[in-house]
Every structure is written in structure tokens, then in C-alpha cells.
Short mmCIF file of C-alpha atoms in Angstrom, two decimals:
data_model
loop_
_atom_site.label_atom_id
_atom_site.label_comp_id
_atom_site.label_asym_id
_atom_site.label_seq_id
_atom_site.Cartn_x
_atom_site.Cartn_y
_atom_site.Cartn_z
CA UNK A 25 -233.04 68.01 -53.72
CA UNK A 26 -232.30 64.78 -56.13
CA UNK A 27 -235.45 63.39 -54.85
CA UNK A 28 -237.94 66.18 -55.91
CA UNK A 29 -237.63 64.89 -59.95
CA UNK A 30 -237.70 61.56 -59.04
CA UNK A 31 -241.19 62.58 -56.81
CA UNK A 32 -242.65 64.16 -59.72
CA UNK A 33 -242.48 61.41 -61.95
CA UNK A 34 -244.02 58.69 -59.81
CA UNK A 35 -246.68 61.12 -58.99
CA UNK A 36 -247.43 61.83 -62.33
CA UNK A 37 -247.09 58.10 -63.67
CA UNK A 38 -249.80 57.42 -60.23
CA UNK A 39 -252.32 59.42 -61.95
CA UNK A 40 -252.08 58.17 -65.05
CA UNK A 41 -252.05 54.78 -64.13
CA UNK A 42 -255.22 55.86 -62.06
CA UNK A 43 -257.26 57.00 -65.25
CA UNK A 44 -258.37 53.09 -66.21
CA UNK A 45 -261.99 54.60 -67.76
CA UNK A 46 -264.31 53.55 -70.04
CA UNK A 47 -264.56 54.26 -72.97
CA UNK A 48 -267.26 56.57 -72.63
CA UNK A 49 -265.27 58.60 -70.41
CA UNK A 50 -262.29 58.49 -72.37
CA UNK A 51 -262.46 61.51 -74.88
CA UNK A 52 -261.88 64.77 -73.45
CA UNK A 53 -264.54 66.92 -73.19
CA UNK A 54 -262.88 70.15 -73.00
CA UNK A 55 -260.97 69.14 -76.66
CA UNK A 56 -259.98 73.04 -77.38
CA UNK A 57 -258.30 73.42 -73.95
CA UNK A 58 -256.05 69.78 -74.35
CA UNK A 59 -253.69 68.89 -76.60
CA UNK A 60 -254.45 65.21 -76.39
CA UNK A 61 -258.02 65.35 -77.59
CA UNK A 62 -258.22 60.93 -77.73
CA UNK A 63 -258.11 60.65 -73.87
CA UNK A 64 -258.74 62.63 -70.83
CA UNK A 65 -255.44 64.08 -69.38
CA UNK A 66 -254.90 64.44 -65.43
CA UNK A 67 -253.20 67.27 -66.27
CA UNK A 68 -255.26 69.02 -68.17
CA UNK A 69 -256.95 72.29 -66.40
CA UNK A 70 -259.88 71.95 -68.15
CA UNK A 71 -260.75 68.39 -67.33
CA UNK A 72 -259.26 69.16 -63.89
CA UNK A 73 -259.88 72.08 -63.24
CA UNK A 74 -257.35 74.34 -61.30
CA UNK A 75 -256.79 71.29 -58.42
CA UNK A 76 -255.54 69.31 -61.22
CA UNK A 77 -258.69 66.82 -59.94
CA UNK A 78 -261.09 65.53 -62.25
CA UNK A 79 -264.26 67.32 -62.31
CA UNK A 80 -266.72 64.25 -63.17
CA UNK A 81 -267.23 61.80 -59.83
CA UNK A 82 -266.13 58.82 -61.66
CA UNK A 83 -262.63 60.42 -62.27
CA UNK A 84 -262.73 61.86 -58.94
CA UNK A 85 -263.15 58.82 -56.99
CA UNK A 86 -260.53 57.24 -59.52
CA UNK A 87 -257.96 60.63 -58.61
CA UNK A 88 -258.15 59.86 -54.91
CA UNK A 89 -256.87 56.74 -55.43
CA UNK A 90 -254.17 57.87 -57.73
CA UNK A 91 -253.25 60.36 -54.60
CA UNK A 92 -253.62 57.48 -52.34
CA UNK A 93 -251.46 55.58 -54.35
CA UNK A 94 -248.63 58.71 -54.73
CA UNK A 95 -248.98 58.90 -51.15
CA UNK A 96 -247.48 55.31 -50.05
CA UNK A 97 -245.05 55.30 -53.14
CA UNK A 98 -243.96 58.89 -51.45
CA UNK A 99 -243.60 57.34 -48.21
CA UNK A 100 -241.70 54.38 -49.45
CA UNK A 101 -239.39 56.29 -51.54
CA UNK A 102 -238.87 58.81 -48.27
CA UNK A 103 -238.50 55.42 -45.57
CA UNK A 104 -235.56 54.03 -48.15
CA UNK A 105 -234.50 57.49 -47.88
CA UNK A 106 -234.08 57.72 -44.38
CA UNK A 107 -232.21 54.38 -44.38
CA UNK A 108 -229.96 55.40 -46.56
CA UNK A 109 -229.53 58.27 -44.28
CA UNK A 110 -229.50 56.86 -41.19
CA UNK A 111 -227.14 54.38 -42.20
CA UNK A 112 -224.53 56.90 -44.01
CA UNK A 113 -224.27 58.89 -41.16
CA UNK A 114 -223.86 55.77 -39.10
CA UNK A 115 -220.98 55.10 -40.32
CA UNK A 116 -218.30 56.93 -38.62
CA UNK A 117 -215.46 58.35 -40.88
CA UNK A 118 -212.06 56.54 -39.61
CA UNK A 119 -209.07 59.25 -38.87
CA UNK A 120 -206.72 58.77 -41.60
CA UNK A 121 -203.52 57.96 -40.08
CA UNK A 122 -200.56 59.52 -41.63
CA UNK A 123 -198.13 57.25 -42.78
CA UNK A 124 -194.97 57.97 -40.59
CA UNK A 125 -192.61 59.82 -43.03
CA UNK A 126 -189.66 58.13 -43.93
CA UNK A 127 -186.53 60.11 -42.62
CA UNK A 128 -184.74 62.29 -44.38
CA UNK A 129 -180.78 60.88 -44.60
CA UNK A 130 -178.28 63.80 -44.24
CA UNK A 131 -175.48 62.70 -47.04
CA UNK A 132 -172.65 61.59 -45.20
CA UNK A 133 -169.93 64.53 -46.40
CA UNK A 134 -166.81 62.38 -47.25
CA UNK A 135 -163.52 64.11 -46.82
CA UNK A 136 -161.63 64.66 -49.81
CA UNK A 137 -159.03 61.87 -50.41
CA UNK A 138 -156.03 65.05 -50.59
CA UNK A 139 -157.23 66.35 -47.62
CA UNK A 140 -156.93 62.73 -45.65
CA UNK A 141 -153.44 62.57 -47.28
CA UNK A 142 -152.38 65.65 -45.89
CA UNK A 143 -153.07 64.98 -42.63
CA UNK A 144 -150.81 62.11 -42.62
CA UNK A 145 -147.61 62.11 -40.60
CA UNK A 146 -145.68 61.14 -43.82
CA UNK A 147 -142.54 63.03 -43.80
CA UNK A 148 -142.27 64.83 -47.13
CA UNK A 149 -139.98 64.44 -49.92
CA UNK A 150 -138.95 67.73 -51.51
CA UNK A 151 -137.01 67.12 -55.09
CA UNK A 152 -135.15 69.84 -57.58
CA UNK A 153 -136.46 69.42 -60.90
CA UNK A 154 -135.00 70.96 -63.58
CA UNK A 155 -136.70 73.95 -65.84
CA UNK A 156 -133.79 75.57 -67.68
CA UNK A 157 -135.09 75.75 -70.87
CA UNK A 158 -136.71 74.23 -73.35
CA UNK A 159 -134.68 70.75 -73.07
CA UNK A 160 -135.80 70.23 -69.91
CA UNK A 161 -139.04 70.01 -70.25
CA UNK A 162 -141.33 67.83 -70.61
CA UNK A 163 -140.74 67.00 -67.05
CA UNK A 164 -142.36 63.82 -64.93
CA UNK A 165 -143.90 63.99 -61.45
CA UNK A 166 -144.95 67.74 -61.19
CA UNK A 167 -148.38 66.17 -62.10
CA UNK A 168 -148.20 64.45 -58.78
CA UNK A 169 -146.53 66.68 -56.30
CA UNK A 170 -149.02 68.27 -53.60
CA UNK A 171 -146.86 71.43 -53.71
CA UNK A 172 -144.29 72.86 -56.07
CA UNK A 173 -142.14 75.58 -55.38
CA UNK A 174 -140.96 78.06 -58.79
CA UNK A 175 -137.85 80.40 -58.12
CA UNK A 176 -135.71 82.02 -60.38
CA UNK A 177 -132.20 81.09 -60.46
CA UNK A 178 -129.37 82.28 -62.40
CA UNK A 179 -129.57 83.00 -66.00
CA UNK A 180 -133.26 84.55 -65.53
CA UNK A 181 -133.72 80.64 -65.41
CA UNK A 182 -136.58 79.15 -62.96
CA UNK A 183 -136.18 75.46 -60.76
CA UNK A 184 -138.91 73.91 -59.23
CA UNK A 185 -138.51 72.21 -55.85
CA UNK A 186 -141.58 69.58 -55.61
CA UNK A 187 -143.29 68.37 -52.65
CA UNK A 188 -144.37 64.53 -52.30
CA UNK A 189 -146.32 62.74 -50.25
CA UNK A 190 -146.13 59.50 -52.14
CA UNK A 191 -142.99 57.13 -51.77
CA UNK A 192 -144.80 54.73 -54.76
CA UNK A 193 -143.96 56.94 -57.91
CA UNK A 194 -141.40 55.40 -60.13
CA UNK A 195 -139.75 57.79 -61.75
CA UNK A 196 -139.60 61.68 -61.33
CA UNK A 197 -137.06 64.13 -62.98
CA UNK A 198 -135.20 65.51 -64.75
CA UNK A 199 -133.37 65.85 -61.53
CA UNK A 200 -131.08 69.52 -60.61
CA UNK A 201 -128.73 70.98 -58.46
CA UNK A 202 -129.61 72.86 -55.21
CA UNK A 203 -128.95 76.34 -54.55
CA UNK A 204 -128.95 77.30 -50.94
CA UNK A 205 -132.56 79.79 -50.84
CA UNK A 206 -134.16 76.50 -52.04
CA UNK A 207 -133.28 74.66 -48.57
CA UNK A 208 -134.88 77.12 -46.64
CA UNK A 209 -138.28 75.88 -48.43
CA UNK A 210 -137.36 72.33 -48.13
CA UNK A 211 -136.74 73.16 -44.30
CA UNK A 212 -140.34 74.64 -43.52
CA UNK A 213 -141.99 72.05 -44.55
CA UNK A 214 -139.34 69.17 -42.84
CA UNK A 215 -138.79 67.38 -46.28
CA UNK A 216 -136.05 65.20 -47.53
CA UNK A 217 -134.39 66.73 -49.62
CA UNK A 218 -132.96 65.25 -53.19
CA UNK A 219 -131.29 66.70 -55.67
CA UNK A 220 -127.98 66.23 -57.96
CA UNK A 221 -125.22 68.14 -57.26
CA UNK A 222 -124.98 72.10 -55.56
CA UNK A 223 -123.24 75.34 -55.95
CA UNK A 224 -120.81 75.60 -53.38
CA UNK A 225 -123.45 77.84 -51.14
CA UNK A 226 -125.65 74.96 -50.71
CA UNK A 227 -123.12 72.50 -49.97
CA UNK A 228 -122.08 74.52 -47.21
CA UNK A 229 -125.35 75.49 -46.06
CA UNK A 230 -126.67 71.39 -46.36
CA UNK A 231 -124.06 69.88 -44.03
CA UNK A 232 -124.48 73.48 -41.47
CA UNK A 233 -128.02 73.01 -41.30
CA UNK A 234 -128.33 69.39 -40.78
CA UNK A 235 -130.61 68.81 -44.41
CA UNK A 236 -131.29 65.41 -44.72
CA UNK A 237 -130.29 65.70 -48.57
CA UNK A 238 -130.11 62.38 -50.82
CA UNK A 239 -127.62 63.99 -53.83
CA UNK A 240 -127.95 62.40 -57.37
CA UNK A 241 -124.18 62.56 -58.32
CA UNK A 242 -123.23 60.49 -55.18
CA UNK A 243 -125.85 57.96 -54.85
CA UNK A 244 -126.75 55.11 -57.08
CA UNK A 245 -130.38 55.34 -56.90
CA UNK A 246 -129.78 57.88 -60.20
CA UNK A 247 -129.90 57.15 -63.85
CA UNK A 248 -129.76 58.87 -67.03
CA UNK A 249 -132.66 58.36 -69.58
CA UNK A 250 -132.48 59.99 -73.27
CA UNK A 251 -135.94 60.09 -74.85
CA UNK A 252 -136.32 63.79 -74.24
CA UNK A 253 -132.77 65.00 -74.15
CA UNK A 254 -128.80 63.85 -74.86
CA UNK A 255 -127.15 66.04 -72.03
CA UNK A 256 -127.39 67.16 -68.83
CA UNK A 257 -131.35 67.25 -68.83
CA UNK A 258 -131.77 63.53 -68.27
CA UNK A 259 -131.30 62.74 -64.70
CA UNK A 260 -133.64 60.58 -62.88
CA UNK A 261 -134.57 58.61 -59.83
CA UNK A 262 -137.92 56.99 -58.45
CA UNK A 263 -139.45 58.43 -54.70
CA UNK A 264 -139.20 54.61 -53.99
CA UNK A 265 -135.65 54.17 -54.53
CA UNK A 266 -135.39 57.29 -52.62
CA UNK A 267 -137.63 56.26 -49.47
CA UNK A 268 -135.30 53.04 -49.46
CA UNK A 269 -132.35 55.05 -49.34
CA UNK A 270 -133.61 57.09 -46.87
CA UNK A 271 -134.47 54.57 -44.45
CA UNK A 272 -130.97 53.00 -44.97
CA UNK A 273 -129.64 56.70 -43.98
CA UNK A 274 -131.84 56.67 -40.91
CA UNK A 275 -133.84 59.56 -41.62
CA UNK A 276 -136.59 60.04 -39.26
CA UNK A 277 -139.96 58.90 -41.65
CA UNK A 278 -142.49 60.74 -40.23
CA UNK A 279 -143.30 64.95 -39.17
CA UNK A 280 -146.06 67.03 -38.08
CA UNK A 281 -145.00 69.98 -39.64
CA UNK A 282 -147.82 71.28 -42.04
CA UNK A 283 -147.34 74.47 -43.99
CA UNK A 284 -150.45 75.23 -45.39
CA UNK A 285 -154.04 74.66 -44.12
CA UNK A 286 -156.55 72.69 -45.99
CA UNK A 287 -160.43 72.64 -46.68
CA UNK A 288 -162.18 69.64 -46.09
CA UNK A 289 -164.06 70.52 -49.57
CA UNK A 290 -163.40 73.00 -52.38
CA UNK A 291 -164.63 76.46 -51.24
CA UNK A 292 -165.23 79.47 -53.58
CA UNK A 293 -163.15 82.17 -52.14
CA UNK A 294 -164.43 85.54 -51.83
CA UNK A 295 -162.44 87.96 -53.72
CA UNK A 296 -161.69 89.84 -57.16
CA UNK A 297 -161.05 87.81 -60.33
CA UNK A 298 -158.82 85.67 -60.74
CA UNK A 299 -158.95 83.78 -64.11
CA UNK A 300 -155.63 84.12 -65.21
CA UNK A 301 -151.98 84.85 -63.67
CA UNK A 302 -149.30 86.40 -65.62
CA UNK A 303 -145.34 86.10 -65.14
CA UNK A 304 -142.90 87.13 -67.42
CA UNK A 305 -139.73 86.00 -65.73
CA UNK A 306 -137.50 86.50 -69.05
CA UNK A 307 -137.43 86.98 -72.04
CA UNK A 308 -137.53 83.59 -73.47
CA UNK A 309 -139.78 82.46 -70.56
CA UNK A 310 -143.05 83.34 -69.37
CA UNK A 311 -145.52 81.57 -67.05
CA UNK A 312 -149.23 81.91 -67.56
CA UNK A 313 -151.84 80.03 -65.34
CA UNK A 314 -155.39 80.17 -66.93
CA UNK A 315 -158.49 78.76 -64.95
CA UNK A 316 -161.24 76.40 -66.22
CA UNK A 317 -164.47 75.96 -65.20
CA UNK A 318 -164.49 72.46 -65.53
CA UNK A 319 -162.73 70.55 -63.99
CA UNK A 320 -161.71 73.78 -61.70
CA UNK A 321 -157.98 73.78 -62.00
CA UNK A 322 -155.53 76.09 -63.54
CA UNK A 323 -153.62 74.73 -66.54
CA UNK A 324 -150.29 76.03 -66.82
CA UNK A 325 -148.94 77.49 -70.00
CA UNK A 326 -145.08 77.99 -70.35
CA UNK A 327 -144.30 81.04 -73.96
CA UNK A 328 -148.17 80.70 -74.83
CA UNK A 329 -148.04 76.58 -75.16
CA UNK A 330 -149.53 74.02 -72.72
CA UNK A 331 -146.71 73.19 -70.44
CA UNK A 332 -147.03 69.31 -71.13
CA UNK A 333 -146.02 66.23 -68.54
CA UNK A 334 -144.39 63.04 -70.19
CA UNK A 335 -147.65 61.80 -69.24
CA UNK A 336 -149.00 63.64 -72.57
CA UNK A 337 -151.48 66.12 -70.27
CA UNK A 338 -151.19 69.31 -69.05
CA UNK A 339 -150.01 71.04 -66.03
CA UNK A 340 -152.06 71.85 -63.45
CA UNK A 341 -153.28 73.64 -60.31
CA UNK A 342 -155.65 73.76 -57.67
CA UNK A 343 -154.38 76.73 -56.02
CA UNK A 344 -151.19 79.31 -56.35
CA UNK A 345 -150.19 81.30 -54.05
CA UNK A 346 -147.81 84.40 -55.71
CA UNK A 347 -145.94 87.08 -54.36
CA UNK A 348 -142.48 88.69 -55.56
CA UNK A 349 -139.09 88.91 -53.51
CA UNK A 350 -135.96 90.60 -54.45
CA UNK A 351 -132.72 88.52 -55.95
CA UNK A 352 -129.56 89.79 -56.35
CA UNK A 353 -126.31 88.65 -57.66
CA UNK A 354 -124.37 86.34 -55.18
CA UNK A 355 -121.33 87.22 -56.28
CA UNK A 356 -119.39 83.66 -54.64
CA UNK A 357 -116.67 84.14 -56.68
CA UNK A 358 -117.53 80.86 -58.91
CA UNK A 359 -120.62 82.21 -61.48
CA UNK A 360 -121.48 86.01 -60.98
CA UNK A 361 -124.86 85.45 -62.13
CA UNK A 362 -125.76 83.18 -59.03
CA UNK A 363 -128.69 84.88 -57.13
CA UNK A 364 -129.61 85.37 -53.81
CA UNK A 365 -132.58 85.37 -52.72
CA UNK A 366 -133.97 87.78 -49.68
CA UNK A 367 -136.66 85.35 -48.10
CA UNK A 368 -137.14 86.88 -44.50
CA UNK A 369 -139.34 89.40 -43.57
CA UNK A 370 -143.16 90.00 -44.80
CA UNK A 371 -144.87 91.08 -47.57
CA UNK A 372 -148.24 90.73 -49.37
CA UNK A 373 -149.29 88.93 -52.63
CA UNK A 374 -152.18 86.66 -53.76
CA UNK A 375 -154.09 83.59 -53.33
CA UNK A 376 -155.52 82.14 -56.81
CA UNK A 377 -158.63 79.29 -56.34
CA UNK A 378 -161.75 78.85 -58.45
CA UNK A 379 -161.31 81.57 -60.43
CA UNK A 380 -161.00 84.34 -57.33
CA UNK A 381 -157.68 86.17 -56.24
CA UNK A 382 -157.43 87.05 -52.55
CA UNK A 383 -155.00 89.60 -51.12
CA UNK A 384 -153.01 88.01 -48.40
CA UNK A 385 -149.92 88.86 -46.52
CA UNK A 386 -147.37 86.21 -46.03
CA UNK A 387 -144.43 86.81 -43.49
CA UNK A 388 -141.28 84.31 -42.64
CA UNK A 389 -139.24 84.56 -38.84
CA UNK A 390 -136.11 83.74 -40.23
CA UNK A 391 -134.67 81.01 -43.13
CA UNK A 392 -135.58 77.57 -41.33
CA UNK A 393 -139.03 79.54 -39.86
CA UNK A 394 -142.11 78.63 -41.58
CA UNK A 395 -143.39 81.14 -43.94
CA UNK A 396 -146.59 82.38 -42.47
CA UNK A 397 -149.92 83.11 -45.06
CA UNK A 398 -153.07 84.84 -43.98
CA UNK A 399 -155.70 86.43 -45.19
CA UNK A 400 -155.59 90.27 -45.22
CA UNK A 401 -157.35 90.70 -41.91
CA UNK A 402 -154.88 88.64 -40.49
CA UNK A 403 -156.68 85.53 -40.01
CA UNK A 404 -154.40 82.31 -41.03
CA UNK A 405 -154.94 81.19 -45.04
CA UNK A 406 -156.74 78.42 -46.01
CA UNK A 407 -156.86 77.15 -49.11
CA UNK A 408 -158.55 74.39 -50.95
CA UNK A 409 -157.48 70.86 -51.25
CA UNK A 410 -155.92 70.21 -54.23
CA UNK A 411 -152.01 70.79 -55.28
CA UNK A 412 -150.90 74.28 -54.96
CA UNK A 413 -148.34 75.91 -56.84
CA UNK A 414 -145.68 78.84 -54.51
CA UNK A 415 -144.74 81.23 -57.53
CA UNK A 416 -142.10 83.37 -55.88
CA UNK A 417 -141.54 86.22 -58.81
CA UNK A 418 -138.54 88.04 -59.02
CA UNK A 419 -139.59 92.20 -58.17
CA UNK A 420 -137.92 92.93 -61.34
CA UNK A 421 -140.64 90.84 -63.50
CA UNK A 422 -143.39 91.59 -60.98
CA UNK A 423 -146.91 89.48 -62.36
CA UNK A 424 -150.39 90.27 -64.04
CA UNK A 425 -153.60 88.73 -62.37
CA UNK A 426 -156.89 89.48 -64.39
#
């Protein structure tokens, strides 16, 4: 097909070439029926006639050698053709050989760092901090406890008894007394337990049980610092003055005892919403936990206020677990509004994490049992790794999860 044009124009160049005449021969004869009247055309039909061959024998003889001529420059043209051919298809097309595709690397999934430090054998280190009131707070080392415990004691007051796994931290406080429903907590999870001073239940209950207790108003390993307050809210210690003491005591260092189950990596539970948790203990002192997006925690607020560290941020959590128990005056003859707290038995309540609340039932044997979480279809509770925060709400307040 791209030869054809090519064809046509040698051909007609041949003739023309061909048409060397005299000049008696030269004008057309036929003038009216060519538009070149100066010369005779080889394409005109009237010189030519319908062949498109000269009529006259002059031009004839001269027209068979313009064919002859067309002929070899045909054959020419058609041999170079042929080679062209010949040697195109010749040429075998090499496979292309695929490049062997690079393989694809799986990302290593790294454990998260809280998750490795809960599985160590570290024995805990369970502390009373103090929350009374406003002169308590700010307090220092919530920030870095992997659990924290929030019960109401008397006075529609709350304590917190915080979880560490960390013997490095410095300073932690403002350091409390113990009241004896806190040591059932401290003995589920196996922790050494400090704290400065007791009602006269716990003191009873400490040296019954066997607690191994470190107590702030006996030990030296206790000071008093008075940037934040001038009285009794100013008691401190550091977990490595305690882990020295400890070691001097003979305390056994090390437990397998885990409470709570961990993810390897932050998992969206599956549940209703859970953006914000409500609990008006008193009064003069209501908890709120709101959830943010970024960086997927829960910052705490204590009377509508960021409840602050000394470390100038916010309180925070991972996870909280909530449910409510029943307190009642103790009645030991010393302060009537001393509570008691009824711990054993079962129940159900919530797990808050990533902005989802799960129903869950928890459920403890006895005081010094493990309490026992699961999910509501009774399959054990896991939660996410991060710190997690046990609100245990008096009945009486109850608590608000939207």
C-alpha cells in the first residue's frame, strides 16, 4: 500500500522523461483537448488516445521505452522491497524477559514499647496518692503510672492507688494514708505497697495479710516539699528510694501476676460511644474523662478544669474501665464517716478505648482474688496498651457515658 504512490510517480516521471522530441513533434496537436498546448503530454487522451500511448510512431516507439524503462525501475523498487521484507521478517523478535519483581517486604509489626513492659516480671509498686481536695492537687507521677485505681473514701473524698512499673522516677506524691479496701487492689496485682500512715483497719489488715507495705511516717525515704501546699498535702518519696528500701526489706522483686490483658497494638473496640465519661462523686468534685482524636487518649477533667500534673500537662488515659460498688459507713469507732467498701462478688460496667464503650462484667472470688473482666459474652477483656484508669463509683453517684 505505501508503495502504490511512490509507483505512480516514477511511472509518470518514465514517460515524461521518454518524450525527448523534436521540435516538430513538440506542439500538441489535439490543443482543445490539453491543457498544456506548448508540448505534447503523455497523459493527454487526445494525443494518447484511451491507452494513454502516443498515437504517432515516433512517440510510440519513444512510449515503449518509457514502459520499458517503468518496468525495471518497478522491478528494482519491488527487489529492494522484498529485501527489506525478507530481512524484517528474518529477524526473529527476542521474548522479553520480565524483570524478576523485586519482593514485596511485609513491615516488621514492632510491639508496642507498654506492651513489652508489661510483660516483664517486674514486681509492681502500688502507691496512695492523695486527692482530697483542691490542695492536693497538682499531683506528680499519675502521668506515669500504667494503672491507677480512684475510690471514694470518707468525706465523699476520692484516693488514688497508682501502679508502677518503673523503679527510676524521682519523685511521686503527695503521698496518703491507706484504708484497708485499697489493699485488696494492691493484693491482685502483687504490688508493694507504700503509703504514709493508716486508719486503724488497715493497720490491722497490713500486718494479717502479710502486705509488703513501705509506710511514709516510719521510714526515712519521705520528705515534705511546699511549692504546692503548707500542710499535710506535701508528702513525698521517689520509686527509687523505695525499690532500695525494698530490697533492704527483702521483698521478693519480681511476680507473674498480671491483671489485665494487653493488645500488642491499639485496637478500635466494637461498641456504642464512648467520647466522654461522667462522675459526679460530690458535690465539690466531679470527674469527667473526654476523648481526643488525636493523640487517642482521654484527658481528664476534675469541676470542668484540666486536671493538671506538676509536669504542666494534662491527665490522661488510654483506657478506663468503670463500674459502681456500694460503700457504707465503717463505723470503727474512730471517724464515723470511714467507708467500707463491698468489693466481692460480680457485677457489670464499662470498658472506655478510642472513643467506644463496651459492656463488660467484672467479678472478684474473694478480697486477695483477682478481680476478673470480660467481655459480655464472657470471653476474658482485653484492652489496649496504654495506661488504664479503674474508676470504682460509689452506687450513690452512679456515672454518665455519652
Amino acid at each position: 500500500m505505501i508503495a502504490r504512490p511512490i509507483l505512480r510517480r516514477l511511472y509518470a516521471s518514465s514517460l515524461t522523461n521518454s518524450f525527448e522530441i523534436g521540435k516538430a513533434d513538440r506542439l500538441c496537436r489535439h490543443a482543445k483537448g490539453c491543457k498544456n498546448e506548448k508540448f505534447l503530454q503523455p497523459f493527454c487522451l487526445t494525443c494518447t488516445g484511451k491507452s494513454g500511448i502516443l498515437k504517432s510512431r515516433q512517440n510510440m516507439d519513444r512510449n515503449e521505452g518509457a514502459i520499458l524503462n517503468f518496468k525495471k525501475i518497478t522491478a528494482i523498487i519491488l527487489a529492494g522491497l522484498m529485501v527489506l521484507s525478507v530481512s524484517a521478517c528474518g529477524k526473529k523478535e527476542e521474548p522479553k524477559v520480565e524483570e524478576p519483581k523485586a519482593e514485596e517486604k511485609v513491615p516488621e509489626t514492632k510491639e508496642n514499647a507498654f506492651y513489652e513492659s508489661m510483660q516483664s516480671d517486674f514486681r509492681p509498686i502500688a502507691v496512695m496518692i492523695d486527692n482530697d481536695n483542691q490542695h492536693s492537687r497538682p499531683q506528680l507521677g499519675l502521668e506515669s503510672a500504667y494503672l491507677v485505681y480512684e475510690i471514694v473514701v470518707e468525706g465523699s473524698a476520692t484516693r488514688f492507688m497508682a501502679l508502677f512499673k518503673d523503679a527510676s522516677l524521682e519523685k511521686i506524691g503527695p503521698i496518703r494514708s491507706s484504708r484497708h479496701y485499697f489493699l485488696d487492689y494492691a493484693l491482685e496485682n502483687d504490688a508493694i505497697y507504700v503509703h504514709a500512715g493508716w486508719s486503724n483497719k488497715a493497720a490491722s489488715e497490713i500486718s494479717s495479710r502479710g502486705v509488703n507495705n513501705i509506710n511514709g511516717l516510719t521510714e526515712t525515704i519521705f520528705w515534705r516539699d511546699n511549692t504546692y501546699d503548707h500542710t499535710w498535702h506535701n508528702l513525698y518519696t521517689g520509686l527509687n528510694r523505695v525499690s532500695e528500701l525494698a530490697d533492704k526489706k527483702g521483698y521478693r522483686r519480681t511476680s507473674d501476676v498480671k491483671l489485665l490483658t494487653y493488645e500488642k497494638e491499639d485496637v478500635v473496640p466494637e461498641g456504642e460511644s464512648g467520647a466522654e465519661l461522667s462522675i459526679p462523686f460530690a458535690n465539690f468534685y466531679k470527674v469527667a474523662f473526654k476523648y481526643t482524636p488525636e493523640p487517642r487518649l482521654y484527658e481528664r477533667y476534675v469541676n470542668g478544669s484540666y486536671h493538671m500534673s506538676q509536669t504542666g500537662n494534662a491527665l490522661t488515659a488510654k483506657n478506663i474501665i468503670v463500674y459502681t460498688l456500694t460503700n457504707v459507713p465503717l463505723n470503727d469507732g474512730i471517724n464515723a464517716s470511714r467507708q467500707d467498701l463491698k468489693d466481692v462478688g460480680s457485677g457489670t460496667g464499662y470498658y472506655l478505648s478510642e472513643g467506644k464503650a463496651v459492656e463488660i462484667n467484672w467479678s472478684k472470688a474473694d478480697r486477695s482474688a483477682k478481680t476478673v473482666y470480660t467481655t459480655k459474652d464472657g470471653k476474658p477483656l482485653t484492652v489496649n496498651p496504654g495506661n488504664t484508669y479503674i474508676e470504682i463509683a460509689p452506687q450513690y453517684a452512679g456515672y454518665e457515658i455519652k
